[in-house]
Amino acid sequence: MLKTIQKNLEVILTSADMLQRRPELRKNNESNISGLYIIGDLAGAPVIKYAMAQGFEVIEHISSKPDAKSNDPAVLDLLIVGAGAAGLNAALSAKDKGLRVVVLEKSKVANTIENFPEGKWVYAEPDATPPKGKLWLDGARKEDLLARWHQIVTENHLDVRTEEGLKSLEKQSDGTFRIVSDKSEY
């Protein structure tokens, strides 16, 4: 019986396209690696509005920490992997907090929504919960939602680097992270 439960839990915690388990999450969406936060799809946010809330809330937490901003101009305060609802809302919140942030996206901005069928309606559920943060969300056709999100990225001068996937992430002895992408190192 215990083996069956363990096997079922492993299925739940294992991502569909990865051989490894999802990271362990602690308070404020911090992973078992100090300073590494997980939001959005990887954190299991079931709907767009919840993913946006995670992005907003994690930046509220990070920005309140005394070491949120680096004194070294060569070091980013924050690197966000993924330009979906959670990542974009986190980037907008981080920029509002004065943090230096770059967003890496292995494909296109809002790629999951981009791949929805043409004309598909995207709902802003649950209705009773207002969206958190600056990223716009209201019930709309896919094309209208994407156009608005691209406009928000442009108007807010977000540094979103598309077609740039993450290759490796390594925590350094000084507490910073060394990130290698398809195109650069951070």
PDB file of C-alpha atoms in Angstrom:
ATOM      1  CA  MET A   1       0.000   0.000   0.000  1.00  0.00           C
ATOM      2  CA  LEU A   2       2.798   2.434   0.922  1.00  0.00           C
ATOM      3  CA  LYS A   3       4.536   1.711  -2.397  1.00  0.00           C
ATOM      4  CA  THR A   4       1.306   2.459  -4.284  1.00  0.00           C
ATOM      5  CA  ILE A   5       0.894   5.798  -2.502  1.00  0.00           C
ATOM      6  CA  GLN A   6       4.553   6.659  -3.157  1.00  0.00           C
ATOM      7  CA  LYS A   7       4.180   5.751  -6.834  1.00  0.00           C
ATOM      8  CA  ASN A   8       1.026   7.891  -7.160  1.00  0.00           C
ATOM      9  CA  LEU A   9       2.751  10.839  -5.484  1.00  0.00           C
ATOM     10  CA  GLU A  10       5.747  10.495  -7.814  1.00  0.00           C
ATOM     11  CA  VAL A  11       3.418  10.664 -10.820  1.00  0.00           C
ATOM     12  CA  ILE A  12       1.828  13.844  -9.437  1.00  0.00           C
ATOM     13  CA  LEU A  13       5.170  15.474  -8.613  1.00  0.00           C
ATOM     14  CA  THR A  14       6.898  14.513 -11.837  1.00  0.00           C
ATOM     15  CA  SER A  15       6.473  16.921 -14.714  1.00  0.00           C
ATOM     16  CA  ALA A  16       5.024  15.429 -17.874  1.00  0.00           C
ATOM     17  CA  ASP A  17       7.992  16.363 -20.056  1.00  0.00           C
ATOM     18  CA  MET A  18      10.855  15.942 -17.571  1.00  0.00           C
ATOM     19  CA  LEU A  19      12.408  12.885 -16.012  1.00  0.00           C
ATOM     20  CA  GLN A  20      13.050  14.767 -12.772  1.00  0.00           C
ATOM     21  CA  ARG A  21      10.648  15.668 -10.003  1.00  0.00           C
ATOM     22  CA  ARG A  22       9.397  19.184  -9.575  1.00  0.00           C
ATOM     23  CA  PRO A  23      11.353  21.212  -7.031  1.00  0.00           C
ATOM     24  CA  GLU A  24      10.231  21.123  -3.418  1.00  0.00           C
ATOM     25  CA  LEU A  25       8.441  24.334  -2.489  1.00  0.00           C
ATOM     26  CA  ARG A  26       8.548  26.072   0.856  1.00  0.00           C
ATOM     27  CA  LYS A  27       6.970  29.248   2.213  1.00  0.00           C
ATOM     28  CA  ASN A  28       6.673  32.106  -0.331  1.00  0.00           C
ATOM     29  CA  ASN A  29       7.290  29.666  -3.214  1.00  0.00           C
ATOM     30  CA  GLU A  30      10.972  29.367  -2.342  1.00  0.00           C
ATOM     31  CA  SER A  31      12.415  26.055  -3.456  1.00  0.00           C
ATOM     32  CA  ASN A  32      14.632  23.792  -1.417  1.00  0.00           C
ATOM     33  CA  ILE A  33      17.495  25.875  -2.888  1.00  0.00           C
ATOM     34  CA  SER A  34      17.681  29.144  -0.977  1.00  0.00           C
ATOM     35  CA  GLY A  35      17.050  32.147  -3.242  1.00  0.00           C
ATOM     36  CA  LEU A  36      15.417  30.093  -6.010  1.00  0.00           C
ATOM     37  CA  TYR A  37      11.664  30.650  -6.314  1.00  0.00           C
ATOM     38  CA  ILE A  38       9.200  28.613  -8.364  1.00  0.00           C
ATOM     39  CA  ILE A  39       5.961  30.095  -9.725  1.00  0.00           C
ATOM     40  CA  GLY A  40       3.456  29.443 -12.501  1.00  0.00           C
ATOM     41  CA  ASP A  41       3.161  26.119 -14.291  1.00  0.00           C
ATOM     42  CA  LEU A  42       6.118  24.538 -12.536  1.00  0.00           C
ATOM     43  CA  ALA A  43       4.595  25.448  -9.156  1.00  0.00           C
ATOM     44  CA  GLY A  44       1.304  23.899 -10.216  1.00  0.00           C
ATOM     45  CA  ALA A  45      -0.742  27.111 -10.631  1.00  0.00           C
ATOM     46  CA  PRO A  46      -3.921  25.727 -12.237  1.00  0.00           C
ATOM     47  CA  VAL A  47      -5.227  28.924 -13.866  1.00  0.00           C
ATOM     48  CA  ILE A  48      -3.796  32.138 -15.306  1.00  0.00           C
ATOM     49  CA  LYS A  49      -5.078  34.357 -12.486  1.00  0.00           C
ATOM     50  CA  TYR A  50      -3.397  32.155  -9.839  1.00  0.00           C
ATOM     51  CA  ALA A  51      -0.127  32.137 -11.778  1.00  0.00           C
ATOM     52  CA  MET A  52      -0.258  35.937 -11.970  1.00  0.00           C
ATOM     53  CA  ALA A  53      -0.884  36.120  -8.217  1.00  0.00           C
ATOM     54  CA  GLN A  54       2.142  33.897  -7.568  1.00  0.00           C
ATOM     55  CA  GLY A  55       4.310  36.188  -9.687  1.00  0.00           C
ATOM     56  CA  PHE A  56       3.112  39.283  -7.861  1.00  0.00           C
ATOM     57  CA  GLU A  57       3.342  37.752  -4.373  1.00  0.00           C
ATOM     58  CA  VAL A  58       6.815  36.275  -4.795  1.00  0.00           C
ATOM     59  CA  ILE A  59       8.163  39.689  -5.823  1.00  0.00           C
ATOM     60  CA  GLU A  60       6.475  41.296  -2.810  1.00  0.00           C
ATOM     61  CA  HIS A  61       8.418  38.815  -0.676  1.00  0.00           C
ATOM     62  CA  ILE A  62      11.743  39.058  -2.526  1.00  0.00           C
ATOM     63  CA  SER A  63      11.704  42.862  -2.650  1.00  0.00           C
ATOM     64  CA  SER A  64      11.182  43.039   1.119  1.00  0.00           C
ATOM     65  CA  LYS A  65      14.437  41.190   1.773  1.00  0.00           C
ATOM     66  CA  PRO A  66      17.477  43.312   2.693  1.00  0.00           C
ATOM     67  CA  ASP A  67      19.595  41.697  -0.043  1.00  0.00           C
ATOM     68  CA  ALA A  68      16.992  42.085  -2.825  1.00  0.00           C
ATOM     69  CA  LYS A  69      19.130  44.588  -4.722  1.00  0.00           C
ATOM     70  CA  SER A  70      22.732  43.931  -5.678  1.00  0.00           C
ATOM     71  CA  ASN A  71      25.300  46.680  -5.248  1.00  0.00           C
ATOM     72  CA  ASP A  72      27.229  45.192  -8.179  1.00  0.00           C
ATOM     73  CA  PRO A  73      25.938  46.707 -11.448  1.00  0.00           C
ATOM     74  CA  ALA A  74      27.127  43.609 -13.320  1.00  0.00           C
ATOM     75  CA  VAL A  75      24.803  41.366 -11.281  1.00  0.00           C
ATOM     76  CA  LEU A  76      21.075  41.171 -11.997  1.00  0.00           C
ATOM     77  CA  ASP A  77      18.765  41.405  -9.013  1.00  0.00           C
ATOM     78  CA  LEU A  78      16.461  38.846 -10.563  1.00  0.00           C
ATOM     79  CA  LEU A  79      16.386  36.508 -13.530  1.00  0.00           C
ATOM     80  CA  ILE A  80      12.999  35.088 -14.429  1.00  0.00           C
ATOM     81  CA  VAL A  81      12.728  31.955 -16.527  1.00  0.00           C
ATOM     82  CA  GLY A  82       9.489  31.889 -18.482  1.00  0.00           C
ATOM     83  CA  ALA A  83       7.439  34.682 -20.038  1.00  0.00           C
ATOM     84  CA  GLY A  84       4.015  33.353 -19.193  1.00  0.00           C
ATOM     85  CA  ALA A  85       1.468  34.944 -16.876  1.00  0.00           C
ATOM     86  CA  ALA A  86       3.507  34.320 -13.704  1.00  0.00           C
ATOM     87  CA  GLY A  87       6.846  35.401 -15.166  1.00  0.00           C
ATOM     88  CA  LEU A  88       5.525  38.543 -16.857  1.00  0.00           C
ATOM     89  CA  ASN A  89       3.604  39.651 -13.777  1.00  0.00           C
ATOM     90  CA  ALA A  90       6.680  38.996 -11.624  1.00  0.00           C
ATOM     91  CA  ALA A  91       8.838  41.033 -14.020  1.00  0.00           C
ATOM     92  CA  LEU A  92       6.385  43.942 -13.972  1.00  0.00           C
ATOM     93  CA  SER A  93       6.260  43.886 -10.168  1.00  0.00           C
ATOM     94  CA  ALA A  94      10.054  43.624  -9.907  1.00  0.00           C
ATOM     95  CA  LYS A  95      10.534  46.573 -12.242  1.00  0.00           C
ATOM     96  CA  ASP A  96       8.073  48.618 -10.148  1.00  0.00           C
ATOM     97  CA  LYS A  97      10.167  47.752  -7.077  1.00  0.00           C
ATOM     98  CA  GLY A  98      13.322  49.022  -8.792  1.00  0.00           C
ATOM     99  CA  LEU A  99      14.893  45.598  -9.282  1.00  0.00           C
ATOM    100  CA  ARG A 100      17.091  44.887 -12.319  1.00  0.00           C
ATOM    101  CA  VAL A 101      15.409  41.979 -14.037  1.00  0.00           C
ATOM    102  CA  VAL A 102      15.749  39.937 -17.228  1.00  0.00           C
ATOM    103  CA  VAL A 103      13.177  37.404 -18.436  1.00  0.00           C
ATOM    104  CA  LEU A 104      14.343  34.389 -20.450  1.00  0.00           C
ATOM    105  CA  GLU A 105      11.802  32.552 -22.583  1.00  0.00           C
ATOM    106  CA  LYS A 106      12.699  29.436 -24.551  1.00  0.00           C
ATOM    107  CA  SER A 107      10.020  30.142 -27.132  1.00  0.00           C
ATOM    108  CA  LYS A 108       7.573  33.070 -27.404  1.00  0.00           C
ATOM    109  CA  VAL A 109       5.925  35.380 -24.880  1.00  0.00           C
ATOM    110  CA  ALA A 110       2.888  33.570 -23.436  1.00  0.00           C
ATOM    111  CA  ASN A 111       3.741  30.523 -25.527  1.00  0.00           C
ATOM    112  CA  THR A 112       1.062  28.287 -24.002  1.00  0.00           C
ATOM    113  CA  ILE A 113      -1.661  30.823 -24.814  1.00  0.00           C
ATOM    114  CA  GLU A 114      -0.037  31.514 -28.206  1.00  0.00           C
ATOM    115  CA  ASN A 115      -0.592  27.836 -29.034  1.00  0.00           C
ATOM    116  CA  PHE A 116      -4.312  27.948 -28.228  1.00  0.00           C
ATOM    117  CA  PRO A 117      -6.586  27.576 -31.258  1.00  0.00           C
ATOM    118  CA  GLU A 118      -7.355  30.766 -33.160  1.00  0.00           C
ATOM    119  CA  GLY A 119     -10.209  32.734 -31.620  1.00  0.00           C
ATOM    120  CA  LYS A 120     -10.222  30.689 -28.378  1.00  0.00           C
ATOM    121  CA  TRP A 121     -11.730  32.548 -25.446  1.00  0.00           C
ATOM    122  CA  VAL A 122      -9.410  32.911 -22.452  1.00  0.00           C
ATOM    123  CA  TYR A 123     -11.285  33.234 -19.188  1.00  0.00           C
ATOM    124  CA  ALA A 124     -10.247  35.314 -16.190  1.00  0.00           C
ATOM    125  CA  GLU A 125     -11.379  32.808 -13.568  1.00  0.00           C
ATOM    126  CA  PRO A 126     -12.166  32.869 -10.730  1.00  0.00           C
ATOM    127  CA  ASP A 127     -14.419  35.884 -11.247  1.00  0.00           C
ATOM    128  CA  ALA A 128     -14.619  36.788  -7.543  1.00  0.00           C
ATOM    129  CA  THR A 129     -10.846  37.274  -7.286  1.00  0.00           C
ATOM    130  CA  PRO A 130      -9.404  40.422  -8.871  1.00  0.00           C
ATOM    131  CA  PRO A 131      -6.061  39.995 -10.682  1.00  0.00           C
ATOM    132  CA  LYS A 132      -2.954  41.032  -8.736  1.00  0.00           C
ATOM    133  CA  GLY A 133      -0.260  43.126 -10.354  1.00  0.00           C
ATOM    134  CA  LYS A 134       0.009  45.107 -13.582  1.00  0.00           C
ATOM    135  CA  LEU A 135      -0.494  42.356 -16.139  1.00  0.00           C
ATOM    136  CA  TRP A 136      -3.937  42.772 -17.697  1.00  0.00           C
ATOM    137  CA  LEU A 137      -6.379  39.915 -17.488  1.00  0.00           C
ATOM    138  CA  ASP A 138     -10.003  39.967 -18.476  1.00  0.00           C
ATOM    139  CA  GLY A 139     -12.038  37.483 -20.451  1.00  0.00           C
ATOM    140  CA  ALA A 140     -10.884  37.916 -24.045  1.00  0.00           C
ATOM    141  CA  ARG A 141     -10.075  36.119 -27.255  1.00  0.00           C
ATOM    142  CA  LYS A 142      -6.551  34.709 -27.340  1.00  0.00           C
ATOM    143  CA  GLU A 143      -5.438  37.249 -29.953  1.00  0.00           C
ATOM    144  CA  ASP A 144      -6.705  40.222 -27.923  1.00  0.00           C
ATOM    145  CA  LEU A 145      -5.071  38.973 -24.719  1.00  0.00           C
ATOM    146  CA  LEU A 146      -1.735  38.416 -26.463  1.00  0.00           C
ATOM    147  CA  ALA A 147      -1.820  41.818 -28.150  1.00  0.00           C
ATOM    148  CA  ARG A 148      -2.477  43.492 -24.797  1.00  0.00           C
ATOM    149  CA  TRP A 149       0.327  41.542 -23.067  1.00  0.00           C
ATOM    150  CA  HIS A 150       2.824  42.429 -25.813  1.00  0.00           C
ATOM    151  CA  GLN A 151       1.776  46.072 -25.487  1.00  0.00           C
ATOM    152  CA  ILE A 152       2.342  45.923 -21.699  1.00  0.00           C
ATOM    153  CA  VAL A 153       5.807  44.379 -22.183  1.00  0.00           C
ATOM    154  CA  THR A 154       6.730  47.150 -24.640  1.00  0.00           C
ATOM    155  CA  GLU A 155       5.252  50.030 -22.628  1.00  0.00           C
ATOM    156  CA  ASN A 156       7.016  48.882 -19.452  1.00  0.00           C
ATOM    157  CA  HIS A 157      10.336  48.290 -21.227  1.00  0.00           C
ATOM    158  CA  LEU A 158      10.609  44.749 -19.901  1.00  0.00           C
ATOM    159  CA  ASP A 159      13.803  42.981 -20.926  1.00  0.00           C
ATOM    160  CA  VAL A 160      12.244  39.782 -22.280  1.00  0.00           C
ATOM    161  CA  ARG A 161      14.610  37.591 -24.276  1.00  0.00           C
ATOM    162  CA  THR A 162      12.660  35.133 -26.401  1.00  0.00           C
ATOM    163  CA  GLU A 163      14.092  32.058 -28.099  1.00  0.00           C
ATOM    164  CA  GLU A 164      16.615  31.877 -25.226  1.00  0.00           C
ATOM    165  CA  GLY A 165      16.226  28.737 -23.166  1.00  0.00           C
ATOM    166  CA  LEU A 166      17.880  27.971 -19.858  1.00  0.00           C
ATOM    167  CA  LYS A 167      20.739  25.472 -20.090  1.00  0.00           C
ATOM    168  CA  SER A 168      22.066  25.492 -16.524  1.00  0.00           C
ATOM    169  CA  LEU A 169      21.660  27.189 -13.194  1.00  0.00           C
ATOM    170  CA  GLU A 170      24.273  26.897 -10.456  1.00  0.00           C
ATOM    171  CA  LYS A 171      24.322  28.512  -7.031  1.00  0.00           C
ATOM    172  CA  GLN A 172      27.657  30.187  -6.287  1.00  0.00           C
ATOM    173  CA  SER A 173      29.436  30.275  -2.921  1.00  0.00           C
ATOM    174  CA  ASP A 174      28.572  33.983  -2.539  1.00  0.00           C
ATOM    175  CA  GLY A 175      24.823  33.203  -2.772  1.00  0.00           C
ATOM    176  CA  THR A 176      24.365  34.443  -6.348  1.00  0.00           C
ATOM    177  CA  PHE A 177      23.454  32.172  -9.234  1.00  0.00           C
ATOM    178  CA  ARG A 178      25.368  31.535 -12.456  1.00  0.00           C
ATOM    179  CA  ILE A 179      22.879  31.064 -15.266  1.00  0.00           C
ATOM    180  CA  VAL A 180      23.802  29.820 -18.709  1.00  0.00           C
ATOM    181  CA  SER A 181      21.266  30.144 -21.514  1.00  0.00           C
ATOM    182  CA  ASP A 182      21.348  29.175 -25.183  1.00  0.00           C
ATOM    183  CA  LYS A 183      22.766  32.609 -25.954  1.00  0.00           C
ATOM    184  CA  SER A 184      24.469  34.094 -22.899  1.00  0.00           C
ATOM    185  CA  GLU A 185      25.641  33.821 -19.306  1.00  0.00           C
ATOM    186  CA  TYR A 186      24.203  35.740 -16.367  1.00  0.00           C
TER     187      TYR A 186
END
